[in-house]
Amino acid sequence: MNMGFKRLVFAALLLASAGLFSQVMPPDPDWKELDLPPPPSFNKDGLVALEMPPYVSLKFGVDPASLTVSADGIVRYVIVATSSTGAVNALYEGLRCGHGEFKTYARWSATGKWNMAKDPQWRALNDNNTSHHALAFARQGACDGRGTAAASAAEILRKMKNPARSP
């Protein structure tokens, strides 16, 4: 299969999955995000890999120990991006499946500590961001396809590790 065809197939899949998030739930005026827990430590060993298109040079994985589904409906996680040279970047993020949005709360610094984002904002999963890792994570297990978060961290991990068996 040539690279152009692979890109075309991935683009079609990306557009189709973006459609899952185009019909988001109406805003709930009473919804409030719970207090943000501090960024968890993460382990770059044992990451659960995200499937990304072949032209993406970074490898993305979710630290399973960082994964939570909170009462406010937000899936929070640490995503780790590793370059072919071994450079590591990590982000502490949240997903609102019902609204098709994600937010970056903190970035891991080269000094070995988290730098909290100043005034983090929710962004659409299907916007034109340069890396579609949040959308890939939503599609591969974090969101159940009906506009809600998966029931638990264990369910998300099961879906990510066994995509053929997931409903």
mmCIF file of C-alpha atoms in Angstrom:
data_model
loop_
_atom_site.group_PDB
_atom_site.id
_atom_site.type_symbol
_atom_site.label_atom_id
_atom_site.label_comp_id
_atom_site.label_asym_id
_atom_site.label_seq_id
_atom_site.Cartn_x
_atom_site.Cartn_y
_atom_site.Cartn_z
ATOM 1 C CA MET A 1 0.000 0.000 0.000
ATOM 2 C CA ASN A 2 1.599 3.322 -0.987
ATOM 3 C CA MET A 3 1.977 6.248 1.437
ATOM 4 C CA GLY A 4 -0.478 8.472 -0.462
ATOM 5 C CA PHE A 5 -3.214 5.872 -0.216
ATOM 6 C CA LYS A 6 -2.497 5.361 3.515
ATOM 7 C CA ARG A 7 -2.802 9.099 4.097
ATOM 8 C CA LEU A 8 -6.068 9.199 2.176
ATOM 9 C CA VAL A 9 -7.483 6.305 4.203
ATOM 10 C CA PHE A 10 -6.390 7.896 7.479
ATOM 11 C CA ALA A 11 -7.864 11.259 6.447
ATOM 12 C CA ALA A 12 -11.179 9.579 5.629
ATOM 13 C CA LEU A 13 -11.193 7.772 8.978
ATOM 14 C CA LEU A 14 -10.298 10.991 10.772
ATOM 15 C CA LEU A 15 -13.135 12.854 9.079
ATOM 16 C CA ALA A 16 -15.579 10.064 9.854
ATOM 17 C CA SER A 17 -14.556 9.977 13.494
ATOM 18 C CA ALA A 18 -14.675 13.767 13.700
ATOM 19 C CA GLY A 19 -18.317 13.451 12.696
ATOM 20 C CA LEU A 20 -18.896 11.526 15.913
ATOM 21 C CA PHE A 21 -18.008 14.677 17.783
ATOM 22 C CA SER A 22 -19.744 17.188 15.524
ATOM 23 C CA GLN A 23 -23.130 16.576 17.126
ATOM 24 C CA VAL A 24 -22.170 17.403 20.680
ATOM 25 C CA MET A 25 -24.463 17.615 23.646
ATOM 26 C CA PRO A 26 -26.102 20.976 24.317
ATOM 27 C CA PRO A 27 -24.403 23.045 27.007
ATOM 28 C CA ASP A 28 -25.532 22.344 30.564
ATOM 29 C CA PRO A 29 -25.617 25.692 32.389
ATOM 30 C CA ASP A 30 -25.280 23.891 35.743
ATOM 31 C CA TRP A 31 -22.209 21.828 34.779
ATOM 32 C CA LYS A 32 -19.028 22.712 36.607
ATOM 33 C CA GLU A 33 -15.634 21.118 36.285
ATOM 34 C CA LEU A 34 -14.476 19.587 39.556
ATOM 35 C CA ASP A 35 -11.316 20.864 41.187
ATOM 36 C CA LEU A 36 -8.336 19.734 39.183
ATOM 37 C CA PRO A 37 -6.216 17.110 40.886
ATOM 38 C CA PRO A 38 -2.486 17.823 40.691
ATOM 39 C CA PRO A 39 -0.691 16.333 37.700
ATOM 40 C CA PRO A 40 0.208 12.733 38.454
ATOM 41 C CA SER A 41 3.685 11.344 38.124
ATOM 42 C CA PHE A 42 4.060 9.215 35.034
ATOM 43 C CA ASN A 43 6.097 6.282 33.876
ATOM 44 C CA LYS A 44 7.229 6.195 30.263
ATOM 45 C CA ASP A 45 7.638 2.420 30.549
ATOM 46 C CA GLY A 46 4.407 0.470 30.175
ATOM 47 C CA LEU A 47 2.541 3.077 28.139
ATOM 48 C CA VAL A 48 -0.531 1.934 26.246
ATOM 49 C CA ALA A 49 0.174 2.963 22.666
ATOM 50 C CA LEU A 50 -2.180 5.013 20.521
ATOM 51 C CA GLU A 51 -2.493 4.082 16.877
ATOM 52 C CA MET A 52 -1.459 7.091 14.841
ATOM 53 C CA PRO A 53 -1.169 7.514 11.074
ATOM 54 C CA PRO A 54 2.092 6.278 9.557
ATOM 55 C CA TYR A 55 3.269 9.780 8.660
ATOM 56 C CA VAL A 56 3.304 10.877 12.334
ATOM 57 C CA SER A 57 6.887 10.497 13.492
ATOM 58 C CA LEU A 58 6.128 10.692 17.222
ATOM 59 C CA LYS A 59 4.957 7.664 19.171
ATOM 60 C CA PHE A 60 2.104 8.433 21.593
ATOM 61 C CA GLY A 61 1.090 6.444 24.630
ATOM 62 C CA VAL A 62 -1.126 6.867 27.674
ATOM 63 C CA ASP A 63 0.227 6.078 31.126
ATOM 64 C CA PRO A 64 -2.415 3.679 32.474
ATOM 65 C CA ALA A 65 -1.735 4.669 36.101
ATOM 66 C CA SER A 66 -2.651 8.293 35.289
ATOM 67 C CA LEU A 67 -6.053 7.485 33.815
ATOM 68 C CA THR A 68 -9.180 8.623 35.698
ATOM 69 C CA VAL A 69 -12.843 9.162 34.886
ATOM 70 C CA SER A 70 -14.228 11.743 37.306
ATOM 71 C CA ALA A 71 -17.777 12.469 38.451
ATOM 72 C CA ASP A 72 -17.901 15.559 36.218
ATOM 73 C CA GLY A 73 -17.533 13.307 33.154
ATOM 74 C CA ILE A 74 -13.938 14.243 32.364
ATOM 75 C CA VAL A 75 -11.382 11.617 31.398
ATOM 76 C CA ARG A 76 -8.001 12.818 32.693
ATOM 77 C CA TYR A 77 -4.721 11.248 31.617
ATOM 78 C CA VAL A 78 -1.043 11.751 30.910
ATOM 79 C CA ILE A 79 -0.113 11.360 27.258
ATOM 80 C CA VAL A 80 3.555 10.794 26.464
ATOM 81 C CA ALA A 81 5.060 11.598 23.066
ATOM 82 C CA THR A 82 8.424 10.046 22.228
ATOM 83 C CA SER A 83 10.523 11.029 19.228
ATOM 84 C CA SER A 84 12.660 8.647 17.183
ATOM 85 C CA THR A 85 15.715 10.028 19.029
ATOM 86 C CA GLY A 86 14.188 9.220 22.430
ATOM 87 C CA ALA A 87 13.155 12.750 23.428
ATOM 88 C CA VAL A 88 10.101 12.635 25.691
ATOM 89 C CA ASN A 89 7.285 15.156 26.032
ATOM 90 C CA ALA A 90 4.311 14.631 28.312
ATOM 91 C CA LEU A 91 0.991 16.416 28.700
ATOM 92 C CA TYR A 92 -1.611 16.206 31.456
ATOM 93 C CA GLU A 93 -4.964 16.516 29.682
ATOM 94 C CA GLY A 94 -8.686 16.099 30.055
ATOM 95 C CA LEU A 95 -11.407 14.986 27.611
ATOM 96 C CA ARG A 96 -15.085 15.978 27.621
ATOM 97 C CA CYS A 97 -16.503 13.269 25.402
ATOM 98 C CA GLY A 98 -20.054 14.630 25.356
ATOM 99 C CA HIS A 99 -18.824 17.956 24.033
ATOM 100 C CA GLY A 100 -16.005 16.666 21.825
ATOM 101 C CA GLU A 101 -13.414 18.766 23.644
ATOM 102 C CA PHE A 102 -10.025 18.409 25.286
ATOM 103 C CA LYS A 103 -7.916 20.622 27.515
ATOM 104 C CA THR A 104 -4.197 20.632 28.318
ATOM 105 C CA TYR A 105 -3.689 21.302 32.029
ATOM 106 C CA ALA A 106 0.103 20.943 32.260
ATOM 107 C CA ARG A 107 3.255 20.151 30.303
ATOM 108 C CA TRP A 108 6.226 18.159 31.554
ATOM 109 C CA SER A 109 9.419 20.200 31.467
ATOM 110 C CA ALA A 110 12.972 19.122 30.783
ATOM 111 C CA THR A 111 13.742 19.995 34.418
ATOM 112 C CA GLY A 112 11.580 17.077 35.518
ATOM 113 C CA LYS A 113 8.514 18.874 36.824
ATOM 114 C CA TRP A 114 5.071 19.879 35.614
ATOM 115 C CA ASN A 115 4.409 23.394 34.320
ATOM 116 C CA MET A 116 0.734 24.227 34.746
ATOM 117 C CA ALA A 117 -0.960 25.898 31.775
ATOM 118 C CA LYS A 118 -2.115 29.438 32.407
ATOM 119 C CA ASP A 119 -5.879 29.617 31.884
ATOM 120 C CA PRO A 120 -6.319 26.328 29.988
ATOM 121 C CA GLN A 121 -9.275 26.321 27.598
ATOM 122 C CA TRP A 122 -11.418 23.553 26.144
ATOM 123 C CA ARG A 123 -10.671 22.987 22.440
ATOM 124 C CA ALA A 124 -12.631 20.967 19.907
ATOM 125 C CA LEU A 125 -11.274 17.487 19.212
ATOM 126 C CA ASN A 126 -11.900 17.945 15.511
ATOM 127 C CA ASP A 127 -10.308 21.374 15.170
ATOM 128 C CA ASN A 128 -7.196 21.877 13.098
ATOM 129 C CA ASN A 129 -4.623 21.143 15.799
ATOM 130 C CA THR A 130 -1.262 19.860 14.663
ATOM 131 C CA SER A 131 -1.419 16.594 16.578
ATOM 132 C CA HIS A 132 -4.557 14.548 16.675
ATOM 133 C CA HIS A 133 -3.553 12.481 19.684
ATOM 134 C CA ALA A 134 -6.569 13.577 21.764
ATOM 135 C CA LEU A 135 -8.966 12.592 18.980
ATOM 136 C CA ALA A 136 -7.142 9.282 18.555
ATOM 137 C CA PHE A 137 -7.419 8.634 22.306
ATOM 138 C CA ALA A 138 -11.137 9.489 22.295
ATOM 139 C CA ARG A 139 -11.751 7.115 19.368
ATOM 140 C CA GLN A 140 -9.580 4.308 20.712
ATOM 141 C CA GLY A 141 -11.243 3.954 24.101
ATOM 142 C CA ALA A 142 -11.787 7.086 26.171
ATOM 143 C CA CYS A 143 -15.203 7.876 24.696
ATOM 144 C CA ASP A 144 -17.906 5.288 24.183
ATOM 145 C CA GLY A 145 -19.152 6.517 20.789
ATOM 146 C CA ARG A 146 -22.449 7.761 22.221
ATOM 147 C CA GLY A 147 -20.980 11.041 23.401
ATOM 148 C CA THR A 148 -20.088 9.979 26.924
ATOM 149 C CA ALA A 149 -16.902 8.961 28.644
ATOM 150 C CA ALA A 150 -16.192 5.290 29.109
ATOM 151 C CA ALA A 151 -17.425 4.072 32.499
ATOM 152 C CA SER A 152 -14.007 3.590 34.067
ATOM 153 C CA ALA A 153 -10.271 3.677 33.534
ATOM 154 C CA ALA A 154 -10.320 -0.129 33.396
ATOM 155 C CA GLU A 155 -12.852 -0.047 30.538
ATOM 156 C CA ILE A 156 -10.742 2.462 28.597
ATOM 157 C CA LEU A 157 -7.646 0.305 28.988
ATOM 158 C CA ARG A 158 -9.548 -2.820 27.946
ATOM 159 C CA LYS A 159 -10.742 -1.094 24.769
ATOM 160 C CA MET A 160 -7.268 0.227 23.969
ATOM 161 C CA LYS A 161 -5.587 -3.133 24.492
ATOM 162 C CA ASN A 162 -8.268 -5.186 22.687
ATOM 163 C CA PRO A 163 -9.715 -2.980 19.928
ATOM 164 C CA ALA A 164 -11.178 -5.933 17.982
ATOM 165 C CA ARG A 165 -13.187 -7.067 21.013
ATOM 166 C CA SER A 166 -14.515 -3.611 21.914
ATOM 167 C CA PRO A 167 -18.151 -2.953 21.019
#
